mmCIF file of C-alpha atoms in Angstrom:
data_model
loop_
_atom_site.group_PDB
_atom_site.id
_atom_site.type_symbol
_atom_site.label_atom_id
_atom_site.label_comp_id
_atom_site.label_asym_id
_atom_site.label_seq_id
_atom_site.Cartn_x
_atom_site.Cartn_y
_atom_site.Cartn_z
ATOM 1 C CA UNK X 1 3.876 43.171 -44.470
ATOM 2 C CA UNK X 2 7.670 42.749 -44.356
ATOM 3 C CA UNK X 3 7.752 45.079 -41.396
ATOM 4 C CA UNK X 4 5.223 42.950 -39.550
ATOM 5 C CA UNK X 5 7.191 39.796 -40.275
ATOM 6 C CA UNK X 6 10.353 41.479 -39.082
ATOM 7 C CA UNK X 7 8.647 42.468 -35.868
ATOM 8 C CA UNK X 8 7.532 38.899 -35.378
ATOM 9 C CA UNK X 9 11.026 37.587 -36.027
ATOM 10 C CA UNK X 10 12.505 40.009 -33.513
ATOM 11 C CA UNK X 11 9.885 39.114 -30.950
ATOM 12 C CA UNK X 12 10.148 35.375 -31.370
ATOM 13 C CA UNK X 13 13.198 34.850 -29.096
ATOM 14 C CA UNK X 14 11.398 36.585 -26.238
ATOM 15 C CA UNK X 15 8.439 34.282 -26.766
ATOM 16 C CA UNK X 16 10.760 31.303 -26.525
ATOM 17 C CA UNK X 17 12.323 32.664 -23.339
ATOM 18 C CA UNK X 18 8.938 33.280 -21.793
ATOM 19 C CA UNK X 19 7.794 29.812 -22.802
ATOM 20 C CA UNK X 20 10.854 28.225 -21.208
ATOM 21 C CA UNK X 21 10.313 30.240 -18.031
ATOM 22 C CA UNK X 22 6.683 29.182 -17.887
ATOM 23 C CA UNK X 23 7.650 25.552 -18.310
ATOM 24 C CA UNK X 24 10.278 25.878 -15.617
ATOM 25 C CA UNK X 25 7.773 27.400 -13.216
ATOM 26 C CA UNK X 26 5.230 24.721 -14.071
ATOM 27 C CA UNK X 27 7.868 22.084 -13.575
ATOM 28 C CA UNK X 28 8.758 23.588 -10.239
ATOM 29 C CA UNK X 29 5.138 23.540 -9.156
ATOM 30 C CA UNK X 30 4.778 19.986 -10.408
ATOM 31 C CA UNK X 31 7.889 18.996 -8.523
ATOM 32 C CA UNK X 32 6.540 20.589 -5.388
ATOM 33 C CA UNK X 33 3.262 18.763 -5.856
ATOM 34 C CA UNK X 34 5.126 15.478 -6.120
ATOM 35 C CA UNK X 35 7.979 16.004 -3.689
ATOM 36 C CA UNK X 36 7.015 18.981 -1.560
ATOM 37 C CA UNK X 37 3.860 17.226 -0.419
ATOM 38 C CA UNK X 38 5.713 13.931 0.004
ATOM 39 C CA UNK X 39 5.880 14.356 3.767
ATOM 40 C CA UNK X 40 2.112 13.954 3.963
ATOM 41 C CA UNK X 41 1.454 11.520 1.121
ATOM 42 C CA UNK X 42 4.468 9.255 0.756
ATOM 43 C CA UNK X 43 4.266 5.786 2.229
ATOM 44 C CA UNK X 44 0.636 5.767 1.060
ATOM 45 C CA UNK X 45 -0.213 8.608 3.434
ATOM 46 C CA UNK X 46 0.727 6.592 6.516
ATOM 47 C CA UNK X 47 3.346 9.128 7.624
ATOM 48 C CA UNK X 48 0.497 11.592 7.964
ATOM 49 C CA UNK X 49 -1.726 9.207 9.930
ATOM 50 C CA UNK X 50 -1.462 10.620 13.444
ATOM 51 C CA UNK X 51 -3.322 7.710 15.006
ATOM 52 C CA UNK X 52 -0.897 5.218 13.519
ATOM 53 C CA UNK X 53 2.133 7.311 14.451
ATOM 54 C CA UNK X 54 0.893 7.599 18.019
ATOM 55 C CA UNK X 55 0.534 3.812 18.156
ATOM 56 C CA UNK X 56 4.012 3.001 16.880
ATOM 57 C CA UNK X 57 5.767 5.657 18.981
ATOM 58 C CA UNK X 58 3.962 4.822 22.231
ATOM 59 C CA UNK X 59 6.865 2.639 23.399
ATOM 60 C CA UNK X 60 9.337 5.494 23.022
ATOM 61 C CA UNK X 61 10.276 5.089 19.364
ATOM 62 C CA UNK X 62 11.185 8.291 17.553
ATOM 63 C CA UNK X 63 8.616 9.625 15.137
ATOM 64 C CA UNK X 64 9.441 8.077 11.726
ATOM 65 C CA UNK X 65 10.110 10.391 8.796
ATOM 66 C CA UNK X 66 10.539 7.774 6.046
ATOM 67 C CA UNK X 67 8.672 4.648 5.031
ATOM 68 C CA UNK X 68 11.629 2.464 6.042
ATOM 69 C CA UNK X 69 11.701 4.087 9.483
ATOM 70 C CA UNK X 70 7.959 3.514 9.806
ATOM 71 C CA UNK X 71 8.490 -0.166 9.044
ATOM 72 C CA UNK X 72 11.131 -0.396 11.767
ATOM 73 C CA UNK X 73 8.829 1.405 14.204
ATOM 74 C CA UNK X 74 5.996 -1.018 13.409
ATOM 75 C CA UNK X 75 8.272 -3.976 14.067
ATOM 76 C CA UNK X 76 9.397 -2.569 17.426
ATOM 77 C CA UNK X 77 5.860 -1.659 18.488
ATOM 78 C CA UNK X 78 4.263 -4.993 17.594
ATOM 79 C CA UNK X 79 6.864 -7.656 18.386
ATOM 80 C CA UNK X 80 8.934 -8.601 21.398
ATOM 81 C CA UNK X 81 11.986 -10.592 22.350
ATOM 82 C CA UNK X 82 10.311 -13.999 22.142
ATOM 83 C CA UNK X 83 9.044 -14.951 18.677
ATOM 84 C CA UNK X 84 5.305 -15.396 18.530
ATOM 85 C CA UNK X 85 4.701 -14.127 22.081
ATOM 86 C CA UNK X 86 3.147 -10.718 22.568
ATOM 87 C CA UNK X 87 1.897 -8.401 25.237
ATOM 88 C CA UNK X 88 -1.605 -6.974 25.030
ATOM 89 C CA UNK X 89 -0.100 -3.617 24.071
ATOM 90 C CA UNK X 90 1.889 -5.170 21.214
ATOM 91 C CA UNK X 91 -1.134 -7.054 19.896
ATOM 92 C CA UNK X 92 -3.231 -3.899 20.137
ATOM 93 C CA UNK X 93 -0.587 -2.031 18.171
ATOM 94 C CA UNK X 94 -0.542 -4.747 15.504
ATOM 95 C CA UNK X 95 -4.288 -4.623 15.115
ATOM 96 C CA UNK X 96 -4.233 -0.820 14.899
ATOM 97 C CA UNK X 97 -1.534 -0.937 12.226
ATOM 98 C CA UNK X 98 -3.461 -3.429 10.105
ATOM 99 C CA UNK X 99 -6.641 -1.376 10.273
ATOM 100 C CA UNK X 100 -4.740 1.825 9.517
ATOM 101 C CA UNK X 101 -3.633 0.452 6.154
ATOM 102 C CA UNK X 102 -7.040 0.952 4.508
ATOM 103 C CA UNK X 103 -9.705 3.606 5.077
ATOM 104 C CA UNK X 104 -12.656 1.226 4.922
ATOM 105 C CA UNK X 105 -13.546 -2.426 5.304
ATOM 106 C CA UNK X 106 -12.711 -4.402 2.192
ATOM 107 C CA UNK X 107 -10.821 -1.469 0.654
ATOM 108 C CA UNK X 108 -7.915 -2.437 -1.565
ATOM 109 C CA UNK X 109 -4.653 -1.815 0.280
ATOM 110 C CA UNK X 110 -1.752 -0.018 -1.404
ATOM 111 C CA UNK X 111 1.698 -0.297 0.149
ATOM 112 C CA UNK X 112 4.996 1.399 -0.458
ATOM 113 C CA UNK X 113 7.480 -1.378 -1.370
ATOM 114 C CA UNK X 114 9.741 -0.229 1.487
ATOM 115 C CA UNK X 115 7.039 -1.180 3.981
ATOM 116 C CA UNK X 116 6.358 -4.724 2.764
ATOM 117 C CA UNK X 117 9.331 -6.545 4.373
ATOM 118 C CA UNK X 118 8.661 -5.066 7.824
ATOM 119 C CA UNK X 119 4.954 -5.816 7.661
ATOM 120 C CA UNK X 120 5.669 -9.352 6.480
ATOM 121 C CA UNK X 121 8.032 -9.845 9.410
ATOM 122 C CA UNK X 122 5.407 -8.574 11.847
ATOM 123 C CA UNK X 123 2.637 -10.682 10.300
ATOM 124 C CA UNK X 124 4.878 -13.755 10.440
ATOM 125 C CA UNK X 125 5.413 -13.137 14.142
ATOM 126 C CA UNK X 126 1.622 -13.263 14.488
ATOM 127 C CA UNK X 127 1.531 -16.481 12.460
ATOM 128 C CA UNK X 128 -0.898 -18.213 14.819
ATOM 129 C CA UNK X 129 -3.384 -15.334 14.569
ATOM 130 C CA UNK X 130 -3.019 -15.112 10.790
ATOM 131 C CA UNK X 131 -3.482 -18.889 10.544
ATOM 132 C CA UNK X 132 -6.653 -18.847 12.648
ATOM 133 C CA UNK X 133 -8.129 -15.929 10.752
ATOM 134 C CA UNK X 134 -7.377 -17.473 7.363
ATOM 135 C CA UNK X 135 -9.026 -20.802 8.113
ATOM 136 C CA UNK X 136 -11.972 -18.949 9.730
ATOM 137 C CA UNK X 137 -13.029 -21.938 11.817
ATOM 138 C CA UNK X 138 -12.337 -20.431 15.253
ATOM 139 C CA UNK X 139 -15.387 -18.474 16.443
ATOM 140 C CA UNK X 140 -13.323 -16.239 18.750
ATOM 141 C CA UNK X 141 -11.401 -14.845 15.781
ATOM 142 C CA UNK X 142 -14.663 -14.104 13.981
ATOM 143 C CA UNK X 143 -16.487 -12.420 16.840
ATOM 144 C CA UNK X 144 -13.462 -10.380 17.965
ATOM 145 C CA UNK X 145 -12.310 -9.161 14.557
ATOM 146 C CA UNK X 146 -13.924 -5.719 14.696
ATOM 147 C CA UNK X 147 -11.643 -2.690 14.706
ATOM 148 C CA UNK X 148 -12.868 -1.578 18.122
ATOM 149 C CA UNK X 149 -12.565 -4.961 19.836
ATOM 150 C CA UNK X 150 -9.316 -5.302 21.844
ATOM 151 C CA UNK X 151 -6.971 -8.305 21.867
ATOM 152 C CA UNK X 152 -7.699 -11.055 24.356
ATOM 153 C CA UNK X 153 -5.648 -13.383 26.518
ATOM 154 C CA UNK X 154 -6.060 -17.036 27.401
ATOM 155 C CA UNK X 155 -3.869 -19.934 28.529
ATOM 156 C CA UNK X 156 -2.074 -19.958 25.164
ATOM 157 C CA UNK X 157 -1.184 -16.269 25.254
ATOM 158 C CA UNK X 158 -2.406 -13.007 23.729
ATOM 159 C CA UNK X 159 -4.375 -12.994 20.483
ATOM 160 C CA UNK X 160 -5.677 -10.392 18.072
ATOM 161 C CA UNK X 161 -8.056 -10.681 15.113
ATOM 162 C CA UNK X 162 -8.966 -8.519 12.137
ATOM 163 C CA UNK X 163 -11.668 -8.747 9.506
ATOM 164 C CA UNK X 164 -11.036 -11.666 7.123
ATOM 165 C CA UNK X 165 -11.343 -9.686 3.888
ATOM 166 C CA UNK X 166 -9.249 -6.873 5.317
ATOM 167 C CA UNK X 167 -6.505 -9.350 6.207
ATOM 168 C CA UNK X 168 -6.627 -10.773 2.688
ATOM 169 C CA UNK X 169 -6.214 -7.273 1.253
ATOM 170 C CA UNK X 170 -3.228 -6.587 3.498
ATOM 171 C CA UNK X 171 -1.625 -9.930 2.637
ATOM 172 C CA UNK X 172 -2.113 -9.265 -1.067
ATOM 173 C CA UNK X 173 -0.447 -5.860 -0.814
ATOM 174 C CA UNK X 174 2.414 -7.265 1.261
ATOM 175 C CA UNK X 175 2.659 -10.291 -1.007
ATOM 176 C CA UNK X 176 3.575 -8.297 -4.105
ATOM 177 C CA UNK X 177 7.068 -8.764 -2.700
ATOM 178 C CA UNK X 178 7.636 -12.521 -3.215
ATOM 179 C CA UNK X 179 10.073 -12.746 -0.297
ATOM 180 C CA UNK X 180 7.488 -11.102 1.960
ATOM 181 C CA UNK X 181 4.779 -13.496 0.792
ATOM 182 C CA UNK X 182 7.096 -16.445 1.426
ATOM 183 C CA UNK X 183 7.798 -15.238 4.969
ATOM 184 C CA UNK X 184 4.089 -15.139 5.821
ATOM 185 C CA UNK X 185 3.420 -18.474 4.133
ATOM 186 C CA UNK X 186 6.257 -20.094 6.069
ATOM 187 C CA UNK X 187 4.792 -18.850 9.352
ATOM 188 C CA UNK X 188 1.334 -20.175 8.458
ATOM 189 C CA UNK X 189 2.743 -23.560 7.386
ATOM 190 C CA UNK X 190 4.646 -23.889 10.654
ATOM 191 C CA UNK X 191 1.462 -23.131 12.595
ATOM 192 C CA UNK X 192 -0.430 -25.705 10.535
ATOM 193 C CA UNK X 193 2.251 -28.259 11.412
ATOM 194 C CA UNK X 194 1.940 -27.495 15.126
ATOM 195 C CA UNK X 195 -1.830 -27.904 14.812
ATOM 196 C CA UNK X 196 -1.363 -31.332 13.232
ATOM 197 C CA UNK X 197 1.261 -32.294 15.809
ATOM 198 C CA UNK X 198 -1.315 -31.763 18.563
ATOM 199 C CA UNK X 199 -3.461 -34.626 17.232
ATOM 200 C CA UNK X 200 -3.051 -37.733 19.421
ATOM 201 C CA UNK X 201 -1.526 -40.743 17.676
ATOM 202 C CA UNK X 202 -4.282 -43.080 16.542
ATOM 203 C CA UNK X 203 -6.943 -40.359 16.495
ATOM 204 C CA UNK X 204 -9.642 -40.847 13.874
ATOM 205 C CA UNK X 205 -12.690 -38.991 12.646
ATOM 206 C CA UNK X 206 -13.110 -35.329 13.463
ATOM 207 C CA UNK X 207 -10.157 -35.343 15.881
ATOM 208 C CA UNK X 208 -7.844 -35.938 12.924
ATOM 209 C CA UNK X 209 -9.813 -34.296 10.132
ATOM 210 C CA UNK X 210 -10.492 -30.941 11.825
ATOM 211 C CA UNK X 211 -6.812 -29.921 12.122
ATOM 212 C CA UNK X 212 -6.195 -31.170 8.587
ATOM 213 C CA UNK X 213 -9.047 -29.001 7.333
ATOM 214 C CA UNK X 214 -7.804 -25.944 9.258
ATOM 215 C CA UNK X 215 -4.333 -26.179 7.764
ATOM 216 C CA UNK X 216 -5.644 -26.830 4.276
ATOM 217 C CA UNK X 217 -7.999 -23.859 4.438
ATOM 218 C CA UNK X 218 -5.334 -21.461 5.730
ATOM 219 C CA UNK X 219 -2.799 -22.434 3.072
ATOM 220 C CA UNK X 220 -5.550 -22.544 0.457
ATOM 221 C CA UNK X 221 -6.491 -18.953 1.278
ATOM 222 C CA UNK X 222 -2.853 -18.017 0.692
ATOM 223 C CA UNK X 223 -3.087 -19.737 -2.687
ATOM 224 C CA UNK X 224 -5.972 -17.385 -3.439
ATOM 225 C CA UNK X 225 -3.838 -14.440 -2.358
ATOM 226 C CA UNK X 226 -1.046 -15.655 -4.663
ATOM 227 C CA UNK X 227 -3.412 -15.919 -7.621
ATOM 228 C CA UNK X 228 -4.636 -12.372 -6.994
ATOM 229 C CA UNK X 229 -1.108 -10.994 -6.712
ATOM 230 C CA UNK X 230 -0.189 -12.578 -10.031
ATOM 231 C CA UNK X 231 -3.282 -11.150 -11.658
ATOM 232 C CA UNK X 232 -2.447 -7.622 -10.482
ATOM 233 C CA UNK X 233 1.230 -7.650 -11.407
ATOM 234 C CA UNK X 234 2.525 -6.630 -14.809
ATOM 235 C CA UNK X 235 3.070 -9.558 -17.160
ATOM 236 C CA UNK X 236 6.852 -9.648 -16.874
ATOM 237 C CA UNK X 237 6.725 -9.559 -13.065
ATOM 238 C CA UNK X 238 3.879 -12.037 -12.874
ATOM 239 C CA UNK X 239 5.862 -14.622 -14.832
ATOM 240 C CA UNK X 240 8.665 -14.664 -12.288
ATOM 241 C CA UNK X 241 6.711 -14.024 -9.081
ATOM 242 C CA UNK X 242 5.898 -17.657 -8.215
ATOM 243 C CA UNK X 243 9.418 -18.769 -9.113
ATOM 244 C CA UNK X 244 10.824 -16.247 -6.665
ATOM 245 C CA UNK X 245 8.335 -17.359 -3.994
ATOM 246 C CA UNK X 246 9.553 -20.951 -4.257
ATOM 247 C CA UNK X 247 13.172 -19.816 -4.160
ATOM 248 C CA UNK X 248 12.439 -17.677 -1.098
ATOM 249 C CA UNK X 249 10.726 -20.557 0.701
ATOM 250 C CA UNK X 250 13.831 -22.665 0.164
ATOM 251 C CA UNK X 251 16.247 -19.878 1.051
ATOM 252 C CA UNK X 252 14.452 -18.960 4.269
ATOM 253 C CA UNK X 253 14.770 -22.517 5.557
ATOM 254 C CA UNK X 254 18.306 -23.234 4.404
ATOM 255 C CA UNK X 255 20.134 -21.259 7.085
ATOM 256 C CA UNK X 256 17.563 -21.172 9.867
ATOM 257 C CA UNK X 257 15.665 -24.471 10.006
ATOM 258 C CA UNK X 258 15.124 -24.289 13.763
ATOM 259 C CA UNK X 259 11.599 -22.998 13.280
ATOM 260 C CA UNK X 260 10.643 -25.911 11.027
ATOM 261 C CA UNK X 261 9.303 -29.145 12.395
ATOM 262 C CA UNK X 262 9.844 -32.498 10.664
ATOM 263 C CA UNK X 263 6.707 -32.111 8.541
ATOM 264 C CA UNK X 264 7.675 -28.730 7.104
ATOM 265 C CA UNK X 265 11.278 -29.852 6.688
ATOM 266 C CA UNK X 266 10.182 -32.895 4.695
ATOM 267 C CA UNK X 267 7.939 -30.758 2.488
ATOM 268 C CA UNK X 268 10.794 -28.328 1.847
ATOM 269 C CA UNK X 269 13.105 -31.213 0.995
ATOM 270 C CA UNK X 270 10.564 -32.407 -1.558
ATOM 271 C CA UNK X 271 10.211 -28.870 -2.907
ATOM 272 C CA UNK X 272 13.979 -28.669 -3.385
ATOM 273 C CA UNK X 273 13.941 -32.005 -5.221
ATOM 274 C CA UNK X 274 11.227 -30.763 -7.578
ATOM 275 C CA UNK X 275 12.284 -29.441 -10.980
ATOM 276 C CA UNK X 276 12.482 -25.605 -10.877
ATOM 277 C CA UNK X 277 9.804 -25.212 -13.545
ATOM 278 C CA UNK X 278 7.381 -27.355 -11.491
ATOM 279 C CA UNK X 279 7.988 -25.759 -8.090
ATOM 280 C CA UNK X 280 5.209 -23.185 -8.423
ATOM 281 C CA UNK X 281 2.621 -25.955 -8.793
ATOM 282 C CA UNK X 282 4.224 -27.853 -5.912
ATOM 283 C CA UNK X 283 3.770 -24.805 -3.662
ATOM 284 C CA UNK X 284 0.089 -24.643 -4.651
ATOM 285 C CA UNK X 285 -0.245 -28.303 -3.692
ATOM 286 C CA UNK X 286 1.282 -27.743 -0.246
ATOM 287 C CA UNK X 287 -2.039 -28.119 1.657
ATOM 288 C CA UNK X 288 -2.493 -31.640 0.299
ATOM 289 C CA UNK X 289 1.182 -32.613 0.337
ATOM 290 C CA UNK X 290 1.560 -31.735 4.008
ATOM 291 C CA UNK X 291 -1.415 -33.943 4.848
ATOM 292 C CA UNK X 292 0.046 -36.764 2.753
ATOM 293 C CA UNK X 293 3.366 -36.524 4.605
ATOM 294 C CA UNK X 294 1.625 -36.278 7.969
ATOM 295 C CA UNK X 295 -0.628 -39.283 7.311
ATOM 296 C CA UNK X 296 2.359 -41.337 6.147
ATOM 297 C CA UNK X 297 4.405 -40.447 9.213
ATOM 298 C CA UNK X 298 1.452 -41.352 11.432
ATOM 299 C CA UNK X 299 1.136 -44.748 9.756
ATOM 300 C CA UNK X 300 -2.413 -44.091 8.594
ATOM 301 C CA UNK X 301 -3.855 -46.761 6.336
ATOM 302 C CA UNK X 302 -4.347 -46.049 2.638
ATOM 303 C CA UNK X 303 -8.083 -45.535 2.995
ATOM 304 C CA UNK X 304 -7.699 -43.078 5.897
ATOM 305 C CA UNK X 305 -4.843 -41.281 4.145
ATOM 306 C CA UNK X 306 -6.852 -40.908 0.938
ATOM 307 C CA UNK X 307 -9.822 -39.577 2.865
ATOM 308 C CA UNK X 308 -7.657 -36.968 4.605
ATOM 309 C CA UNK X 309 -6.022 -35.933 1.327
ATOM 310 C CA UNK X 310 -9.389 -35.556 -0.381
ATOM 311 C CA UNK X 311 -10.680 -33.480 2.509
ATOM 312 C CA UNK X 312 -7.570 -31.290 2.386
ATOM 313 C CA UNK X 313 -7.858 -30.790 -1.368
ATOM 314 C CA UNK X 314 -11.526 -29.839 -1.158
ATOM 315 C CA UNK X 315 -10.910 -27.487 1.756
ATOM 316 C CA UNK X 316 -7.908 -25.763 0.196
ATOM 317 C CA UNK X 317 -9.624 -25.330 -3.175
ATOM 318 C CA UNK X 318 -12.733 -23.880 -1.539
ATOM 319 C CA UNK X 319 -10.642 -21.481 0.561
ATOM 320 C CA UNK X 320 -8.616 -20.361 -2.459
ATOM 321 C CA UNK X 321 -11.785 -19.664 -4.424
ATOM 322 C CA UNK X 322 -13.334 -17.798 -1.488
ATOM 323 C CA UNK X 323 -10.238 -15.633 -1.135
ATOM 324 C CA UNK X 324 -10.108 -14.829 -4.849
ATOM 325 C CA UNK X 325 -13.793 -13.872 -4.888
ATOM 326 C CA UNK X 326 -13.384 -11.681 -1.821
ATOM 327 C CA UNK X 327 -10.340 -9.932 -3.280
ATOM 328 C CA UNK X 328 -12.055 -9.420 -6.617
ATOM 329 C CA UNK X 329 -14.838 -7.296 -5.115
#
């Protein structure tokens, strides 16, 4: 018995060595699985998506090897020198990129954080298309949303459309970065303002209410996106997400207000004057507040103004609920 125990004691160090070696080998394999395969799976697998890479390098861009480089390539492939104006090729590239982000319609989109700012910048440049798709009241954007349907051109320029739920999923993934969400929301708000500015002074009835409803629905859908982002974030991040959105909305306009019209500028001034702890709710109320400001500037009577505000509130609430339901599936 003592001899057996002695043998065990003498053998034990070798067992330890072998165990350490096995762990090292296993660790090496695990590291290879995580990092060695990174070239195909990092950036949510997009760096291995040959169709996407072909799209973003078609204009002569080098093949990206990192997620940040892919974001830069997407920006170059989808946007041009004039903000909001695109060629058919650029719009086609944008549509291809958006559909490449998820394998199936309605599939939840996962994004590498490094990709969110670039995608937000590109989506903001397509603010008019995002706006139209979010309010879902333009039949052209509904009938031409399919993945295989190319962009189209009319007197206003080139347009592209994607499936509504797919766009919501992309916006939710992008929007986990509060600055990125704020960039898209700013672009949509500016488009809503331009839509309202097109209404002739003195217009009543549907001529005034239709643009108000479009803007309220688009911004309401973004409220639904915001609610979903908060729900998906960890508690500590969720608590600060809306605060950072409000701060980003203010910061983005402070140094470059040229893109804001008087309506958006007034709303931002009111946001800045709001107590920090109340700004999140003020952002949620943007669809109604913008209509209130617009009706006041137009000199609408109290009855007409109240009717427009009620319509905006109903439209934005319905759109927010629709977006949340769609994203919850």
